[in-house]
Tab-separated table of C-alpha atoms in Angstrom:
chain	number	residue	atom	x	y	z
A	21	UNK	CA	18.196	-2.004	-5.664
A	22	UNK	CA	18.688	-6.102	-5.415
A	23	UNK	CA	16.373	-7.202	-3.090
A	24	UNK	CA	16.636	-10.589	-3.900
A	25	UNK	CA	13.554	-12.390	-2.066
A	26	UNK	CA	14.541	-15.860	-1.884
A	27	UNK	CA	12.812	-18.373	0.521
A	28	UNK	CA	16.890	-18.661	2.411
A	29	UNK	CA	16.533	-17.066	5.912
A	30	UNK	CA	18.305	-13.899	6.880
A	31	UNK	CA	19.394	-12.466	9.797
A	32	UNK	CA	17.762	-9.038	11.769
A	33	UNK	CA	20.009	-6.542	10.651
A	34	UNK	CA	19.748	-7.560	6.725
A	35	UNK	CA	16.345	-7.566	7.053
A	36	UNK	CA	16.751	-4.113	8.934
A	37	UNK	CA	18.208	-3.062	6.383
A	38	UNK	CA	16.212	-3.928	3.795
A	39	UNK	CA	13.427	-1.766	5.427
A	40	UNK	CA	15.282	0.886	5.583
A	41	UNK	CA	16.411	0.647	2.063
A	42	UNK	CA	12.747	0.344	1.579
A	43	UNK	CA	11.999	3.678	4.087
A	44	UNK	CA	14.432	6.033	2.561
A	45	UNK	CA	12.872	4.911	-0.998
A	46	UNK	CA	9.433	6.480	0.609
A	47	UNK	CA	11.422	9.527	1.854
A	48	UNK	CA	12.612	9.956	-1.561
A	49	UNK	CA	8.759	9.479	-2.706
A	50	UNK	CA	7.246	11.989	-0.373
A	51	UNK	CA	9.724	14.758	-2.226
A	52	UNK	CA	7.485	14.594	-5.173
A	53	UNK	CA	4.278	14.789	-3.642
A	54	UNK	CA	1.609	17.311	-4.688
A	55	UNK	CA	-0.353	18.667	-1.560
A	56	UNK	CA	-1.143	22.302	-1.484
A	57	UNK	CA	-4.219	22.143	0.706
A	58	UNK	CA	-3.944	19.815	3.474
A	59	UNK	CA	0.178	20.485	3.388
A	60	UNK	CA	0.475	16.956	4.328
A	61	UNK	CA	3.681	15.689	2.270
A	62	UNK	CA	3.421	11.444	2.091
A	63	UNK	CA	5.551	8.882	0.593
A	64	UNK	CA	4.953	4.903	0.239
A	65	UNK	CA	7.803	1.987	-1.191
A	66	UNK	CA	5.980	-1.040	-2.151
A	67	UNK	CA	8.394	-3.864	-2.482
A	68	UNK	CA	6.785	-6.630	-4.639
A	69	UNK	CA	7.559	-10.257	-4.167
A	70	UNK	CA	9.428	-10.764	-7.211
A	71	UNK	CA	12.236	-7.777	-5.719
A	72	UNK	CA	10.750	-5.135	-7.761
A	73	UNK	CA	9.837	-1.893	-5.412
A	74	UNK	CA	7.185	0.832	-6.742
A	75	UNK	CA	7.366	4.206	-5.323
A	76	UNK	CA	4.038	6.574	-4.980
A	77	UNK	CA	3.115	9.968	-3.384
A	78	UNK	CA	-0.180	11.572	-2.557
A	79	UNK	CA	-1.726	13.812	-4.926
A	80	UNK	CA	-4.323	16.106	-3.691
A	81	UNK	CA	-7.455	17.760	-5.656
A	82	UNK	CA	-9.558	20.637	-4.895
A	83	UNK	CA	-12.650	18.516	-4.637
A	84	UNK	CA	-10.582	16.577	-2.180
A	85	UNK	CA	-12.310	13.017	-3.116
A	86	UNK	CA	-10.676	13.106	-6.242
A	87	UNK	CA	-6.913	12.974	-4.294
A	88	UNK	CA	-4.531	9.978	-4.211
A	89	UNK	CA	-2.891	8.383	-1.100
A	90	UNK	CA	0.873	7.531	-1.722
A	91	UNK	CA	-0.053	3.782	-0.678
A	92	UNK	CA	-2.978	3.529	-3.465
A	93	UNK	CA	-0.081	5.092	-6.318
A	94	UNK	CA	2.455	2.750	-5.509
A	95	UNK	CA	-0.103	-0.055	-5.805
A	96	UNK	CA	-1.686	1.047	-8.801
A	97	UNK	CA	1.695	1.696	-10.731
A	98	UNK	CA	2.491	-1.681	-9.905
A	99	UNK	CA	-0.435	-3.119	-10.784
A	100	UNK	CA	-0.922	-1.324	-13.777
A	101	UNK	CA	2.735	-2.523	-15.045
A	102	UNK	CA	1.588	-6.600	-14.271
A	103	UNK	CA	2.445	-6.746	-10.384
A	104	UNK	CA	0.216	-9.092	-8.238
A	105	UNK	CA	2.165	-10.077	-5.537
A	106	UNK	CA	3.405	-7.826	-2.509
A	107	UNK	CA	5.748	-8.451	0.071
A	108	UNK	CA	6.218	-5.000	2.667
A	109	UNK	CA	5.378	-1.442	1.956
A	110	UNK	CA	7.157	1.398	3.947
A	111	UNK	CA	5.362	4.535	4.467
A	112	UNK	CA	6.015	8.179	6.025
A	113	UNK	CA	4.988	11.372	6.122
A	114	UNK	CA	3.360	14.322	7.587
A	115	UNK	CA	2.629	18.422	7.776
A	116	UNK	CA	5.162	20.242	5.450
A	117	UNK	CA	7.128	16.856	4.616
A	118	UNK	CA	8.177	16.776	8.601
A	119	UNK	CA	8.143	13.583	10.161
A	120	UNK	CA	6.717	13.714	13.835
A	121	UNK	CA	4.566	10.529	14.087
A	122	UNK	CA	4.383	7.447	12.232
A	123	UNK	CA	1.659	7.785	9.322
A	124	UNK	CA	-0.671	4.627	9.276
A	125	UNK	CA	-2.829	3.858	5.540
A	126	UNK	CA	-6.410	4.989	5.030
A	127	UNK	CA	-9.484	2.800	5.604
A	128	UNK	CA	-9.441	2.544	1.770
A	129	UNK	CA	-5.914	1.990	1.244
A	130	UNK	CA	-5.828	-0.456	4.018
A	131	UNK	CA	-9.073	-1.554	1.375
A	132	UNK	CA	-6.322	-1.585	-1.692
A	133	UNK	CA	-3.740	-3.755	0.168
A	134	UNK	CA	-6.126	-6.100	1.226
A	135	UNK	CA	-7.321	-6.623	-2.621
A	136	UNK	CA	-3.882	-7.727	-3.289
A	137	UNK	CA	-1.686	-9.047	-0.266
A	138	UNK	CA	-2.163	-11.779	2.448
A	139	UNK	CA	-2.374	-10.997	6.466
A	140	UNK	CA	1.017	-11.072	7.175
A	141	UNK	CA	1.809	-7.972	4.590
A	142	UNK	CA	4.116	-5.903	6.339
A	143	UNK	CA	3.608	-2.398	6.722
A	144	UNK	CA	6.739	-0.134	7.837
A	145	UNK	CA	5.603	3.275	9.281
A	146	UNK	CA	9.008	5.699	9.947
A	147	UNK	CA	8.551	7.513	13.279
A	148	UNK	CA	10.815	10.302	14.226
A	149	UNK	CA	12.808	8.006	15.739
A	150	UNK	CA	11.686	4.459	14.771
A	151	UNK	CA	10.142	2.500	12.067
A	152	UNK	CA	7.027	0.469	13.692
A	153	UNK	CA	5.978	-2.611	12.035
A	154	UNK	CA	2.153	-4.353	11.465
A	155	UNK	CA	1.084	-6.926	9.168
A	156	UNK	CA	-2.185	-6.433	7.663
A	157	UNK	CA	-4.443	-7.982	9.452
A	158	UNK	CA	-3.031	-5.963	12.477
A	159	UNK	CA	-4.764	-3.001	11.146
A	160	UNK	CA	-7.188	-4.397	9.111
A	161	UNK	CA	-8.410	-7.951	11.557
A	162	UNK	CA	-11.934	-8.060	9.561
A	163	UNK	CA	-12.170	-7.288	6.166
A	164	UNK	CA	-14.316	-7.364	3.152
A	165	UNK	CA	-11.780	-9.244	0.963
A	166	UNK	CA	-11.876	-11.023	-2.737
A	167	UNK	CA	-12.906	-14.515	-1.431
A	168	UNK	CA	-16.085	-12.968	0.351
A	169	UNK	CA	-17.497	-12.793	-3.026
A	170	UNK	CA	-18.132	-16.038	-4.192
A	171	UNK	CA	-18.279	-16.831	-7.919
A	172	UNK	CA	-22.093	-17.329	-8.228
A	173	UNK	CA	-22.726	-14.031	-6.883
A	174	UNK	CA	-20.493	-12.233	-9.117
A	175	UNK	CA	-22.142	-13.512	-11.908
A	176	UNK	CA	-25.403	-12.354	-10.273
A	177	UNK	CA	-24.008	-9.169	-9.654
A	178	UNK	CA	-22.952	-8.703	-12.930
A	179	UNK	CA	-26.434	-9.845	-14.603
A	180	UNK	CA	-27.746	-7.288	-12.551
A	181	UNK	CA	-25.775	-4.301	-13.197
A	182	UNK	CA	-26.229	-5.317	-17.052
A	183	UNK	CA	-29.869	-5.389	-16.756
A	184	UNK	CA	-30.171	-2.457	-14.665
A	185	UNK	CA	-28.096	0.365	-16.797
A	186	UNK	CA	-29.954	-1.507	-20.120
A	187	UNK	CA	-33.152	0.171	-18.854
C-alpha cells in the first residue's frame, strides 16, 4: 500500500482511512499467529515514517517468557531490515482471534516503542466496534527512555560489564 507520508495536511476521513488500511493489515497479521496456550490470537501494523508498514503476530512458548508480542515482531522486523523511524501502529486481538475489547501493548512493548518513537506515536487499538486512539506518552507518561542514559555513563556501564565477566 502507498501511504505516502508527506508533511501536506489531510483531511479526517483520509486519515481514517489510512488507519484502517493500517487495522485490517493487523487483522490480516493476527491470522498467522502462533498461540496454543493462552489462545489469545494478536496482530500489530507498524507503519514507518518513510510509508513502509511491518506486520507481526505473537508467538507463544511453553516457558511462556520466551513468547513474542505482535507489537515487539513488527518492530523488530523493521528494525532488523534498517527501520528507525515510526509513525502509528494498529493493533487487535483477543481469545480465539475474536475481537471483544480493544487490546492495549505490554509494559515491555510499550518499553520497545518508546526505544524507537517520540510521544505523539500513535497507537490504534480496534474495538468491536471502534478503533481508539493514544499517543505514547498516553500510556506510557514516564518512561525510562534512550536520553536517560547519558553518554558518560554508558561508557561506565560498559567498562563495568567488561571488567566484571573478565573475572
Amino acid at each position: 500500500c502507498d501511504w505516502n507520508l508527506d508533511k501536506r495536511e489531510i483531511d479526517g476521513e483520509e486519515m481514517m482511512n489510512r488507519y484502517e488500511e493500517l487495522v485490517a493489515l493487523a487483522l490480516e497479521a493476527r491470522e498467522s499467529a502462533y498461540a496454543p496456550y493462552s489462545h489469545f490470537k494478536v496482530g500489530a501494523a507498524l507503519l514507518c515514517k518513510d510509508g513502509s508498514v511491518y506486520t507481526g503476530c505473537n508467538v507463544e512458548n511453553a516457558s511462556f517468557s520466551a513468547t513474542n508480542c505482535a507489537e515487539r515482531t513488527a518492530f523488530f522486523k523493521a528494525v532488523s531490515e534498517g527501520k528507525r523511524e515510526f509513525a502509528a501502529i494498529a493493533i487487535c486481538g483477543g481469545k480465539g482471534g475474536n475481537i471483544e475489547g480493544s487490546f492495549p501493548p505490554c509494559g515491555v512493548c510499550r518499553q520497545v516503542m518508546r526505544e524507537f518513537c517520540e510521544d505523539d506515536f500513535e497507537i490504534h487499538l480496534l474495538t468491536k466496534e471502534v478503533i481508539e486512539t493514544y499517543t505514547l506518552s498516553q500510556l506510557l507518561p514516564v518512561s525510562f527512555q534512550p536520553d536517560t542514559i547519558k553518554k558518560e555513563d554508558t561508557l561506565f556501564f560498559l567498562t563495568l560489564c567488561s571488567i566484571i565477566f573478565h573475572l
